[in-house]
Coordinates of N, CA and C in Angstrom, one line a residue:
X1311 N 114.3 82.1 115.8 CA 114.4 82.3 114.4 C 113.2 83.2 113.9
X1312 N 113.6 84.3 113.2 CA 112.6 85.3 112.8 C 111.6 84.7 111.9
X1313 N 112.0 83.9 111.0 CA 111.0 83.3 110.0 C 110.0 82.5 110.7
X1314 N 110.4 81.7 111.7 CA 109.4 80.9 112.5 C 108.5 81.7 113.2
X1315 N 109.0 82.8 113.8 CA 108.1 83.7 114.6 C 107.1 84.4 113.7
X1316 N 107.5 84.7 112.5 CA 106.6 85.3 111.5 C 105.5 84.3 111.1
X1317 N 105.9 83.1 110.9 CA 104.9 82.1 110.5 C 103.9 81.8 111.6
X1318 N 104.4 81.9 112.9 CA 103.4 81.8 114.0 C 102.5 83.0 114.1
X1319 N 103.0 84.2 113.8 CA 102.2 85.3 113.7 C 101.1 85.2 112.6
X1320 N 101.5 84.6 111.5 CA 100.6 84.4 110.4 C 99.4 83.5 110.8
X1321 N 99.7 82.5 111.6 CA 98.7 81.6 112.1 C 97.7 82.4 113.0
X1322 N 98.2 83.2 113.8 CA 97.4 84.1 114.7 C 96.6 85.0 113.9
X1323 N 97.1 85.6 112.9 CA 96.4 86.5 112.0 C 95.2 85.8 111.3
X1324 N 95.5 84.6 110.8 CA 94.4 83.8 110.1 C 93.3 83.4 111.1
X1325 N 93.7 83.1 112.3 CA 92.7 82.8 113.4 C 91.8 84.0 113.7
X1326 N 92.4 85.1 113.8 CA 91.6 86.3 114.1 C 90.7 86.7 112.9
X1327 N 91.3 86.5 111.8 CA 90.5 86.8 110.5 C 89.2 85.9 110.5
X1328 N 89.4 84.6 110.8 CA 88.3 83.7 110.8 C 87.3 84.1 111.9
X1329 N 87.8 84.5 113.1 CA 86.9 84.7 114.2 C 86.2 86.1 114.1
X1330 N 86.9 87.1 113.6 CA 86.4 88.5 113.7 C 86.3 89.2 112.4
X1331 N 86.7 88.5 111.3 CA 86.6 89.2 110.0 C 87.7 90.2 109.8
X1332 N 87.6 91.0 108.8 CA 88.7 92.0 108.5 C 88.7 93.2 109.4
X1333 N 87.6 93.5 110.1 CA 87.4 94.6 111.0 C 87.7 95.9 110.4
X1334 N 87.1 96.1 109.2 CA 87.4 97.3 108.4 C 86.2 98.3 108.7
X1335 N 86.6 99.6 108.9 CA 85.5 100.6 109.1 C 84.8 100.9 107.7
X1336 N 83.6 101.4 107.8 CA 82.9 101.8 106.6 C 83.7 102.8 105.9
X1337 N 83.8 102.7 104.6 CA 84.6 103.6 103.8 C 86.0 103.1 103.4
X1338 N 86.4 102.0 104.0 CA 87.7 101.4 103.7 C 87.4 100.1 102.9
X1339 N 88.0 100.0 101.7 CA 87.8 98.9 100.8 C 89.0 98.0 100.7
X1340 N 88.8 96.7 100.9 CA 89.9 95.8 100.6 C 89.9 95.4 99.1
X1341 N 91.0 95.6 98.5 CA 91.1 95.4 97.0 C 91.6 94.0 96.8
X1342 N 92.8 93.7 97.3 CA 93.4 92.3 97.1 C 94.6 92.2 98.0
X1343 N 95.1 91.0 98.1 CA 96.3 90.8 98.9 C 97.1 89.6 98.2
X1344 N 98.4 89.7 98.5 CA 99.3 88.7 98.0 C 100.2 88.3 99.2
X1345 N 100.4 87.0 99.4 CA 101.2 86.5 100.5 C 102.4 85.8 99.9
X1346 N 103.6 86.0 100.6 CA 104.8 85.3 100.1 C 104.6 83.8 100.4
X1347 N 105.3 82.9 99.7 CA 105.2 81.5 99.8 C 105.5 81.0 101.3
X1348 N 106.4 81.7 102.0 CA 106.7 81.2 103.3 C 105.7 81.9 104.4
X1349 N 104.7 82.6 103.9 CA 103.7 83.3 104.7 C 104.3 84.3 105.7
X1350 N 105.5 84.9 105.4 CA 106.1 85.9 106.3 C 105.7 87.3 105.9
X1351 N 105.2 87.5 104.7 CA 104.9 88.9 104.3 C 103.5 88.9 103.6
X1352 N 102.8 90.0 103.8 CA 101.5 90.1 103.0 C 101.6 91.5 102.4
X1353 N 101.2 91.6 101.2 CA 101.1 92.8 100.4 C 99.6 93.0 100.2
X1354 N 99.1 94.1 100.7 CA 97.6 94.4 100.6 C 97.4 95.7 99.9
X1355 N 96.4 95.7 99.1 CA 95.9 96.9 98.5 C 94.6 97.3 99.1
X1356 N 94.5 98.4 99.7 CA 93.3 98.9 100.3 C 93.0 100.3 99.7
X1357 N 91.7 100.6 99.7 CA 91.3 101.9 99.1 C 90.5 102.7 100.0
X1358 N 90.8 104.0 100.2 CA 89.9 104.9 100.9 C 90.3 106.3 100.6
X1359 N 89.4 107.2 100.9 CA 89.6 108.6 100.7 C 90.1 109.3 102.0
X1360 N 90.0 108.6 103.1 CA 90.4 109.2 104.4 C 91.5 108.3 105.1
X1361 N 92.7 108.8 105.2 CA 93.8 108.1 105.8 C 93.4 107.6 107.2
X1362 N 92.6 108.3 107.9 CA 92.2 107.9 109.3 C 91.5 106.6 109.3
X1363 N 90.8 106.2 108.3 CA 90.1 104.9 108.2 C 91.1 103.8 108.1
X1364 N 92.2 104.0 107.3 CA 93.3 103.0 107.3 C 93.9 102.9 108.6
X1365 N 94.2 104.0 109.3 CA 94.8 104.0 110.6 C 93.9 103.2 111.6
X1366 N 92.6 103.4 111.5 CA 91.7 102.7 112.4 C 91.8 101.2 112.2
X1367 N 91.8 100.8 110.9 CA 91.8 99.4 110.6 C 93.2 98.8 111.1
X1368 N 94.3 99.5 110.9 CA 95.6 99.0 111.3 C 95.6 98.8 112.8
X1369 N 94.9 99.7 113.5 CA 94.9 99.6 115.0 C 94.4 98.3 115.5
X1370 N 93.5 97.7 114.7 CA 92.9 96.4 115.1 C 93.9 95.2 114.9
X1371 N 94.9 95.4 114.2 CA 95.9 94.4 113.8 C 97.3 94.6 114.2
X1372 N 97.6 95.8 114.8 CA 98.9 96.2 115.1 C 99.6 95.3 116.2
X1373 N 98.8 94.6 116.9 CA 99.5 93.7 117.9 C 100.0 92.4 117.2
X1374 N 99.6 92.1 116.0 CA 100.0 90.9 115.3 C 100.9 91.2 114.1
X1375 N 100.9 92.4 113.6 CA 101.7 92.7 112.4 C 102.2 94.1 112.3
X1376 N 103.2 94.3 111.5 CA 103.8 95.6 111.3 C 103.3 96.1 109.9
X1377 N 103.2 97.4 109.8 CA 102.6 98.0 108.6 C 103.6 99.0 108.0
X1378 N 103.6 99.0 106.7 CA 104.3 100.1 105.9 C 103.3 100.5 104.9
X1379 N 102.9 101.8 105.0 CA 101.9 102.3 104.1 C 102.5 103.1 102.9
X1380 N 102.2 102.7 101.7 CA 102.8 103.3 100.5 C 101.6 103.7 99.6
X1381 N 101.3 105.0 99.5 CA 100.2 105.4 98.6 C 100.5 105.1 97.2
X1382 N 99.5 104.5 96.5 CA 99.7 104.2 95.1 C 98.5 104.7 94.3
X1383 N 98.6 104.6 93.0 CA 97.5 104.9 92.1 C 97.6 103.9 90.9
X1384 N 96.5 103.9 90.2 CA 96.4 103.0 89.1 C 97.3 103.5 88.0
X1385 N 97.7 102.7 87.0 CA 98.5 103.1 85.9 C 97.7 104.2 85.1
X1386 N 96.4 104.0 85.0 CA 95.6 105.0 84.2 C 95.7 106.4 84.9
X1387 N 95.6 106.4 86.2 CA 95.7 107.7 87.0 C 97.1 108.3 86.8
X1388 N 98.2 107.4 86.8 CA 99.5 107.9 86.6 C 99.7 108.5 85.2
X1389 N 99.1 107.9 84.2 CA 99.2 108.4 82.9 C 98.5 109.7 82.7
X1390 N 97.3 109.8 83.3 CA 96.6 111.1 83.3 C 97.3 112.2 83.9
X1391 N 98.0 111.9 85.1 CA 98.7 113.0 85.8 C 100.0 113.4 84.9
X1392 N 100.6 112.4 84.3 CA 101.7 112.7 83.4 C 101.3 113.6 82.3
X1393 N 100.2 113.3 81.7 CA 99.7 114.1 80.6 C 99.3 115.5 81.1
X1394 N 98.7 115.6 82.3 CA 98.4 117.0 82.8 C 99.7 117.7 83.0
X1395 N 100.8 117.1 83.5 CA 102.0 117.8 83.8 C 102.7 118.2 82.5
X1396 N 102.5 117.5 81.4 CA 103.1 117.9 80.1 C 102.3 119.1 79.6
X1397 N 101.0 119.2 79.9 CA 100.2 120.3 79.4 C 100.3 121.6 80.2
X1398 N 101.0 121.6 81.3 CA 101.1 122.8 82.2 C 102.2 123.7 81.6

């Protein structure tokens, strides 16, 4: 059962987190995370200027989880860019 396998992966993730911390390189900032009620998915917001830092962090966890990286910006940044586009 895929759900059971993901729940077991979650236990391994929490164990490593307790034992080793987040294992983030300098320059990568953890903003926040949200976990689904069944603990099968985690949505994390991380911040950095260099994509290589994010890749380095993911390499520490890729044996326990899969990643999908989606660049985002704050709503204030989106509004500023929309205003810039209107003024071009």
